[in-house]
Tab-separated table of C-alpha atoms and ligand atoms in Angstrom:
chain	number	residue	atom	x	y	z
A	271	MET	CA	25.000	34.126	23.679
A	272	ILE	CA	25.278	30.324	24.290
A	273	GLU	CA	28.986	30.749	24.668
A	274	MET	CA	28.605	33.513	27.050
A	275	GLU	CA	26.406	31.488	29.114
A	276	ASN	CA	28.944	28.797	29.433
A	277	VAL	CA	31.496	31.204	30.441
A	278	GLN	CA	29.324	32.300	33.319
A	279	GLN	CA	28.423	29.063	34.285
A	280	GLU	CA	32.347	28.274	34.441
A	281	SER	CA	32.986	31.093	36.504
A	282	LYS	CA	30.668	30.344	39.295
A	283	LYS	CA	32.183	28.989	42.487
A	284	VAL	CA	31.738	25.613	43.586
A	285	ILE	CA	30.080	25.114	46.857
A	286	PHE	CA	30.014	21.890	48.608
A	287	SER	CA	27.990	20.583	51.509
A	288	ALA	CA	26.674	17.607	53.149
A	289	ILE	CA	24.421	16.328	55.912
A	290	GLN	CA	24.122	13.213	57.815
A	291	PRO	CA	20.886	10.887	57.410
A	292	SER	CA	21.115	10.449	61.035
A	293	GLY	CA	17.435	11.014	62.137
A	294	THR	CA	14.997	14.028	62.536
A	295	LEU	CA	15.934	17.103	60.817
A	296	THR	CA	14.850	20.192	63.002
A	297	LEU	CA	13.860	23.934	62.502
A	298	GLY	CA	17.309	24.516	63.547
A	299	ASN	CA	18.840	22.524	60.533
A	300	TYR	CA	16.497	24.171	58.399
A	301	LEU	CA	16.989	27.892	59.436
A	302	GLY	CA	20.674	27.398	60.312
A	303	ALA	CA	21.863	25.646	57.052
A	304	LEU	CA	19.326	23.911	54.767
A	305	LYS	CA	17.452	27.167	53.818
A	306	ASN	CA	20.450	28.712	52.920
A	307	TRP	CA	21.641	25.775	50.829
A	308	ALA	CA	18.440	26.164	48.468
A	309	ALA	CA	19.047	30.215	48.234
A	310	LEU	CA	22.608	29.668	47.108
A	311	GLN	CA	21.752	27.724	44.065
A	312	ASP	CA	21.607	30.570	41.484
A	313	GLU	CA	24.918	32.253	42.597
A	314	PHE	CA	26.906	29.411	42.923
A	315	ASN	CA	27.468	25.803	41.220
A	316	CYS	CA	26.451	23.891	44.257
A	317	ILE	CA	26.854	20.274	45.106
A	318	TYR	CA	24.981	18.790	48.104
A	319	SER	CA	25.365	15.257	49.487
A	320	VAL	CA	23.453	12.869	51.908
A	321	ALA	CA	26.551	11.827	54.143
A	322	ASP	CA	25.551	8.115	54.693
A	323	LEU	CA	29.267	7.018	54.869
A	324	HIS	CA	29.735	9.392	57.919
A	325	ALA	CA	26.629	8.251	59.435
A	326	ILE	CA	28.142	4.643	60.087
A	327	THR	CA	30.724	6.038	62.470
A	328	VAL	CA	27.978	5.508	65.122
A	329	ARG	CA	25.992	2.261	64.892
A	330	GLN	CA	22.819	2.413	62.529
A	331	GLU	CA	19.917	-0.094	62.459
A	332	PRO	CA	20.133	-1.024	58.734
A	333	ALA	CA	16.137	-1.021	57.983
A	334	LYS	CA	15.914	2.039	59.744
A	335	PHE	CA	19.080	3.684	58.368
A	336	ARG	CA	17.947	2.797	54.647
A	337	LYS	CA	14.807	4.924	55.456
A	338	GLN	CA	16.404	7.859	56.768
A	339	ILE	CA	18.750	7.895	53.966
A	340	ILE	CA	15.951	8.202	51.465
A	341	GLU	CA	13.980	10.478	53.592
A	342	THR	CA	17.079	13.180	54.050
A	343	PHE	CA	17.543	12.820	50.212
A	344	ALA	CA	13.634	13.574	49.740
A	345	LEU	CA	13.881	16.421	52.375
A	346	LEU	CA	16.640	17.916	50.465
A	347	LEU	CA	14.668	18.172	47.366
A	348	ALA	CA	11.539	19.352	49.338
A	349	ILE	CA	13.146	22.121	50.799
A	350	GLY	CA	13.853	23.404	47.276
A	351	ILE	CA	17.142	21.943	46.174
A	352	ASP	CA	16.625	21.674	42.474
A	353	PRO	CA	18.408	18.674	40.676
A	354	GLN	CA	18.458	20.940	37.358
A	355	LYS	CA	20.382	23.564	39.252
A	356	SER	CA	22.295	21.642	41.734
A	357	LEU	CA	24.099	18.307	41.760
A	358	VAL	CA	22.345	16.414	44.783
A	359	PHE	CA	23.397	12.656	45.334
A	360	ILE	CA	23.871	9.941	48.191
A	361	GLN	CA	27.397	9.829	49.303
A	362	SER	CA	27.706	5.878	49.397
A	363	GLN	CA	26.815	5.792	45.665
A	364	VAL	CA	29.673	7.780	44.701
A	365	SER	CA	32.804	5.195	45.481
A	366	GLN	CA	35.329	7.988	44.907
A	367	HIS	CA	34.748	9.098	48.193
A	368	ALA	CA	35.893	6.327	50.049
A	369	GLU	CA	38.838	5.831	47.573
A	370	LEU	CA	40.036	9.269	48.084
A	371	ALA	CA	39.666	9.010	51.849
A	372	TRP	CA	42.069	6.223	51.814
A	373	ILE	CA	44.827	8.324	50.045
A	374	LEU	CA	43.977	11.456	52.216
A	375	ASN	CA	44.400	9.079	55.487
A	376	CYS	CA	47.705	8.298	54.375
A	377	ASN	CA	48.435	11.798	54.302
A	378	THR	CA	46.856	12.848	57.572
A	379	GLN	CA	48.663	12.696	60.814
A	380	PHE	CA	47.467	10.546	63.981
A	381	GLY	CA	48.060	13.765	65.892
A	382	GLU	CA	45.750	16.029	63.773
A	383	LEU	CA	42.723	13.824	64.101
A	384	SER	CA	43.489	13.357	67.843
A	385	ARG	CA	43.072	16.943	68.257
A	386	MET	CA	39.476	17.097	66.711
A	387	THR	CA	37.039	17.964	69.507
A	388	GLN	CA	34.239	16.318	67.870
A	389	PHE	CA	36.171	13.139	67.842
A	390	LYS	CA	37.183	13.642	71.563
A	391	ASP	CA	33.255	14.423	72.551
A	392	LYS	CA	32.062	11.696	70.311
A	393	SER	CA	34.247	8.948	71.629
A	394	ALA	CA	33.293	9.874	74.979
A	395	ARG	CA	29.915	9.386	74.347
A	396	HIS	CA	30.221	6.423	72.318
A	397	ALA	CA	32.866	4.763	74.564
A	398	ASP	CA	31.774	1.325	73.640
A	399	ASN	CA	32.424	1.975	69.781
A	400	VAL	CA	35.550	3.983	69.303
A	401	ASN	CA	35.897	2.745	65.741
A	402	VAL	CA	38.714	3.836	63.202
A	403	GLY	CA	36.073	5.419	60.826
A	404	LEU	CA	34.915	7.674	63.768
A	405	PHE	CA	38.701	8.653	64.060
A	406	ALA	CA	39.171	9.221	60.318
A	407	TYR	CA	35.764	11.145	59.836
A	408	PRO	CA	37.351	14.270	59.107
A	409	SER	CA	39.551	13.019	56.398
A	410	LEU	CA	36.437	11.284	54.703
A	411	MET	CA	35.032	14.795	54.993
A	412	ALA	CA	37.919	16.372	53.229
A	413	ALA	CA	37.499	13.805	50.436
A	414	ASP	CA	34.064	15.043	49.952
A	415	ILE	CA	35.056	18.650	49.610
A	416	LEU	CA	38.424	18.230	47.684
A	417	LEU	CA	36.958	15.791	45.084
A	418	TYR	CA	34.482	18.651	43.492
A	419	GLN	CA	37.339	21.266	43.910
A	420	ALA	CA	35.063	23.178	46.146
A	421	ASP	CA	35.991	26.816	46.482
A	422	LEU	CA	33.497	27.388	49.432
A	423	VAL	CA	31.926	25.021	52.231
A	424	PRO	CA	29.010	26.545	54.314
A	425	VAL	CA	29.587	25.013	57.749
A	426	GLY	CA	28.536	25.693	61.333
A	427	ALA	CA	30.682	26.133	64.080
A	428	ASP	CA	30.593	22.705	64.948
A	429	GLN	CA	32.374	21.500	61.791
A	430	LYS	CA	34.811	24.519	61.300
A	431	GLN	CA	37.613	22.524	62.692
A	432	HIS	CA	36.971	19.836	60.333
A	433	LEU	CA	37.149	22.447	57.287
A	434	GLU	CA	40.318	23.840	58.615
A	435	LEU	CA	41.804	20.198	58.386
A	436	SER	CA	40.683	19.865	54.876
A	437	ARG	CA	42.534	22.719	54.182
A	438	ASP	CA	45.752	21.488	55.742
A	439	ILE	CA	45.400	18.436	54.003
A	440	ALA	CA	44.737	20.046	50.635
A	441	ILE	CA	47.716	22.327	51.016
A	442	ARG	CA	50.092	19.367	52.155
A	443	MET	CA	48.957	17.495	49.173
A	444	ASN	CA	49.469	20.266	46.736
A	445	ASN	CA	53.006	20.664	48.489
A	446	VAL	CA	54.092	17.298	48.086
A	447	TYR	CA	52.213	16.147	44.710
A	448	GLY	CA	51.694	19.446	43.045
A	449	ASN	CA	48.543	21.291	42.246
A	450	CYS	CA	46.036	18.550	43.417
A	451	PHE	CA	43.255	20.533	44.978
A	452	THR	CA	41.485	23.722	45.205
A	453	VAL	CA	41.920	24.753	48.896
A	454	PRO	CA	38.456	25.419	50.296
A	455	GLU	CA	37.346	28.382	52.524
A	456	PRO	CA	34.627	28.552	54.726
A	457	TYR	CA	31.315	30.232	53.515
A	458	ILE	CA	29.637	32.386	56.328
A	459	PRO	CA	25.877	33.036	55.015
A	460	LYS	CA	24.413	36.396	55.093
A	461	ILE	CA	21.398	35.069	56.542
A	462	GLY	CA	20.943	32.197	58.951
A	463	ALA	CA	19.865	31.602	62.455
A	464	ARG	CA	21.264	29.729	65.221
A	465	VAL	CA	18.088	28.451	66.755
A	466	MET	CA	18.016	27.386	70.453
A	467	SER	CA	15.905	24.959	72.344
A	468	LEU	CA	12.468	26.073	73.077
A	469	GLN	CA	12.773	24.514	76.734
A	470	ASP	CA	16.270	25.602	77.510
A	471	PRO	CA	17.166	28.614	75.440
A	472	SER	CA	20.762	28.627	76.503
A	473	LYS	CA	21.299	25.184	74.403
A	474	LYS	CA	21.185	24.443	70.871
A	475	MET	CA	17.973	23.272	69.399
A	476	SER	CA	18.608	19.414	69.167
A	477	LYS	CA	16.841	16.451	67.942
A	478	SER	CA	18.229	14.092	70.523
A	479	ASP	CA	16.752	16.403	73.091
A	480	ASP	CA	14.841	14.093	75.562
A	481	ASN	CA	12.117	16.604	75.679
A	482	ILE	CA	10.298	16.774	72.416
A	483	ASN	CA	8.828	20.315	73.208
A	484	ALA	CA	12.404	21.277	72.814
A	485	TYR	CA	12.733	21.085	69.241
A	486	VAL	CA	10.502	21.483	66.107
A	487	ALA	CA	11.263	18.638	63.392
A	488	ILE	CA	10.982	20.244	59.906
A	489	LEU	CA	8.042	17.717	58.961
A	490	ASP	CA	6.409	18.289	62.359
A	491	LYS	CA	2.419	18.762	61.858
A	492	PRO	CA	0.665	22.017	62.390
A	493	GLU	CA	-0.657	21.360	65.611
A	494	ASP	CA	2.552	19.921	67.230
A	495	ILE	CA	4.260	23.091	66.062
A	496	MET	CA	1.785	25.400	67.806
A	497	ARG	CA	1.915	23.223	71.074
A	498	LYS	CA	5.695	23.465	71.152
A	499	PHE	CA	5.741	27.435	70.612
A	500	LYS	CA	2.949	28.003	72.887
A	501	ARG	CA	4.804	26.151	75.573
A	502	ALA	CA	8.252	27.780	74.737
A	503	VAL	CA	10.013	28.999	77.883
A	504	THR	CA	10.444	32.767	78.089
A	505	ASP	CA	10.721	35.197	81.032
A	506	SER	CA	8.471	37.025	83.312
A	507	GLU	CA	9.241	40.556	81.825
A	508	ALA	CA	6.064	40.414	79.196
A	509	CYS	CA	7.909	42.489	76.700
A	510	VAL	CA	8.907	41.474	73.130
A	511	LYS	CA	12.398	43.029	73.221
A	512	TYR	CA	15.816	41.852	72.407
A	513	GLY	CA	18.001	41.798	75.180
A	514	GLU	CA	20.327	40.219	77.905
A	515	GLY	CA	18.761	37.651	80.210
A	516	LYS	CA	16.214	37.077	77.416
A	517	ASP	CA	17.401	34.006	75.834
A	518	GLY	CA	13.707	32.539	75.230
A	519	ILE	CA	12.515	36.008	73.491
A	520	ASN	CA	15.850	36.349	71.737
A	521	ASN	CA	15.328	33.032	70.322
A	522	LEU	CA	11.682	33.546	69.272
A	523	MET	CA	12.692	36.787	67.707
A	524	GLY	CA	15.453	34.998	65.813
A	525	ILE	CA	13.264	32.285	64.572
A	526	TYR	CA	10.255	34.861	63.643
A	527	SER	CA	13.045	37.136	61.775
A	528	ALA	CA	14.434	34.145	59.975
A	529	VAL	CA	11.307	33.016	58.804
A	530	THR	CA	9.313	36.296	57.938
A	531	GLY	CA	12.337	38.381	56.863
A	532	LYS	CA	11.289	41.242	59.318
A	533	SER	CA	13.854	43.008	61.366
A	534	TYR	CA	14.052	42.900	65.124
A	535	ASP	CA	13.064	46.548	65.192
A	536	ASP	CA	9.937	45.842	63.071
A	537	ILE	CA	9.147	42.770	65.429
A	538	GLN	CA	9.273	44.920	68.656
A	539	ALA	CA	7.036	47.662	66.767
A	540	GLU	CA	4.715	44.679	65.823
A	541	PHE	CA	4.394	43.384	69.395
A	542	GLU	CA	4.504	46.583	71.368
A	543	GLY	CA	1.923	46.246	74.189
A	544	LYS	CA	1.069	42.896	73.583
A	545	GLY	CA	1.901	39.745	75.542
A	546	TYR	CA	3.991	36.709	74.967
A	547	GLY	CA	0.875	34.644	74.271
A	548	ASP	CA	0.140	36.884	70.931
A	549	PHE	CA	3.622	36.653	70.249
A	550	LYS	CA	4.214	32.725	70.392
A	551	THR	CA	1.228	32.257	68.553
A	552	ALA	CA	2.550	34.562	65.685
A	553	VAL	CA	5.779	32.804	65.780
A	554	GLY	CA	4.181	29.326	65.657
A	555	GLU	CA	1.978	30.409	62.730
A	556	ALA	CA	4.833	31.660	60.693
A	557	VAL	CA	6.757	28.690	61.140
A	558	VAL	CA	3.640	26.477	60.186
A	559	GLU	CA	3.162	28.261	57.087
A	560	GLN	CA	6.919	28.216	56.169
A	561	LEU	CA	7.074	24.385	56.752
A	562	ARG	CA	3.702	23.347	55.379
A	563	PRO	CA	4.783	23.246	51.717
A	564	ILE	CA	7.835	21.412	52.697
A	565	ARG	CA	5.992	18.741	54.461
A	566	GLU	CA	3.576	18.585	51.421
A	567	ARG	CA	6.607	18.233	48.978
A	568	PHE	CA	7.957	15.619	51.137
A	569	ASP	CA	4.860	13.645	51.569
A	570	ASN	CA	4.444	13.616	47.736
A	571	LEU	CA	8.114	12.951	46.876
A	572	MET	CA	7.779	9.742	49.337
A	573	LYS	CA	4.881	8.583	47.419
A	574	ASP	CA	6.815	8.493	44.129
A	575	LYS	CA	9.884	6.238	45.002
A	576	ALA	CA	10.365	5.549	41.289
A	577	TYR	CA	11.170	9.388	40.737
A	578	LEU	CA	13.438	9.610	43.739
A	579	GLU	CA	15.337	6.754	42.329
A	580	THR	CA	15.806	8.416	38.960
A	581	ILE	CA	17.162	11.568	40.776
A	582	TYR	CA	19.605	9.971	42.937
A	583	HIS	CA	20.932	7.590	40.268
A	584	ASP	CA	21.245	10.577	37.910
A	585	GLY	CA	22.887	12.667	40.598
A	586	ALA	CA	25.652	9.622	41.501
A	587	ALA	CA	26.492	9.381	37.732
A	588	LYS	CA	27.102	12.983	37.578
A	589	ALA	CA	28.897	13.146	40.840
A	590	SER	CA	30.995	10.094	39.999
A	591	TYR	CA	31.918	11.762	36.580
A	592	ILE	CA	33.256	14.760	38.209
A	593	ALA	CA	34.931	12.906	41.342
A	594	GLY	CA	36.588	10.576	38.976
A	595	LYS	CA	38.387	13.170	37.144
A	596	THR	CA	39.924	14.308	40.696
A	597	LEU	CA	40.638	10.851	41.614
A	598	ASN	CA	42.282	9.771	38.631
A	599	LYS	CA	44.487	12.686	38.929
A	600	ILE	CA	45.620	12.173	42.184
A	601	GLN	CA	46.118	8.224	41.609
A	602	ARG	CA	48.585	9.213	39.061
A	603	LYS	CA	50.196	11.709	41.257
A	604	VAL	CA	50.754	9.405	44.018
A	605	GLY	CA	52.092	6.828	41.473
A	606	PHE	CA	49.713	4.274	41.067
A	607	LEU	CA	49.230	2.614	37.494
A	608	LYS	CA	46.810	3.677	35.174
A	609	ARG	CA	43.858	1.264	35.434
B	826	LIG	N1	30.020	16.313	59.066
B	826	LIG	C1	28.934	17.157	58.712
B	826	LIG	C2	27.974	17.351	59.556
B	826	LIG	O1	27.892	16.353	60.446
B	826	LIG	C3	28.490	16.592	57.301
B	826	LIG	C4	29.268	16.648	56.098
B	826	LIG	C5	29.962	15.388	55.659
B	826	LIG	C6	30.045	17.578	55.563
B	826	LIG	N2	30.966	15.733	54.721
B	826	LIG	C7	30.875	16.984	54.524
B	826	LIG	C8	29.545	19.000	55.735
B	826	LIG	C9	31.552	17.949	53.691
B	826	LIG	C10	30.509	20.005	54.652
B	826	LIG	C11	31.347	19.233	53.992
B	826	LIG	O2	27.336	18.326	59.326
């Protein structure tokens, strides 16, 4: 029996994903990605990381940054990432990431990185700090993924080009040095919603929106969540129905469906003959109830720093063990001497 279990364990595919600790995480991050991270834990061998090395490609204020790293880690646990099932760690605590990234940098072309649309966007937005790390960001991401020989990477549209590059680097290294890395595939989740701004539903919900009513933070208080939904921009048709030109209602329906599991037909039937006010209240309440246990677990975790420390130390040790095996292999293949 035990052997059978081990075999099953080994045949599970490896999933890797990471999130930057760069501030407020929103309902969009939750419904678009994080909720799914938790749901994947039984079917896959999941490895999740707080990508703090990536976050310093833009300037961070150290004290605030330190707080964001620990809060992001706690939030991963609060949304249901279970350290007994999944490997969860903080990227900077596993030195193999930076070490492999260097080797990958030497196998990545300047031209390839120059073509990355995120680099072009970010270097335009942070014109005063176009640092080499920002340029090499995608090869560090490749190192994250390839160190764990990941089969699958759940990524949103904005990271697809980076994953494509990770695959190109893996294939190239495999050709040059022989059998280095599993070539990762994108993982497109069955569930998952693209959550739009509550104030301008043609734009993606973003924590950097100037208008705080445009986004709901995962840790927002119930009264704030209710206010934001009540003020959500809709249309003048007063009919809860999915359709063209109804971006606001479509967005609220998407959110309500992702949170309750109800189909669009069910939602339409539920609000037949009712106004937008009732619908917005229902969406707000459903979101409040979904986020309430997360906020409570988060608050409790943040009161227990010793526990959090144990979990991230343990995670880093396990990650380092796995990553170390890959890094040693690659160092040998490249020709470095045994340490
Ligand atoms: N760059 C990703 C983001 O901003 C985060 C990330 C870092 C990542 N390393 C990764 C995602 C590896 C997937 C795999 O969303």
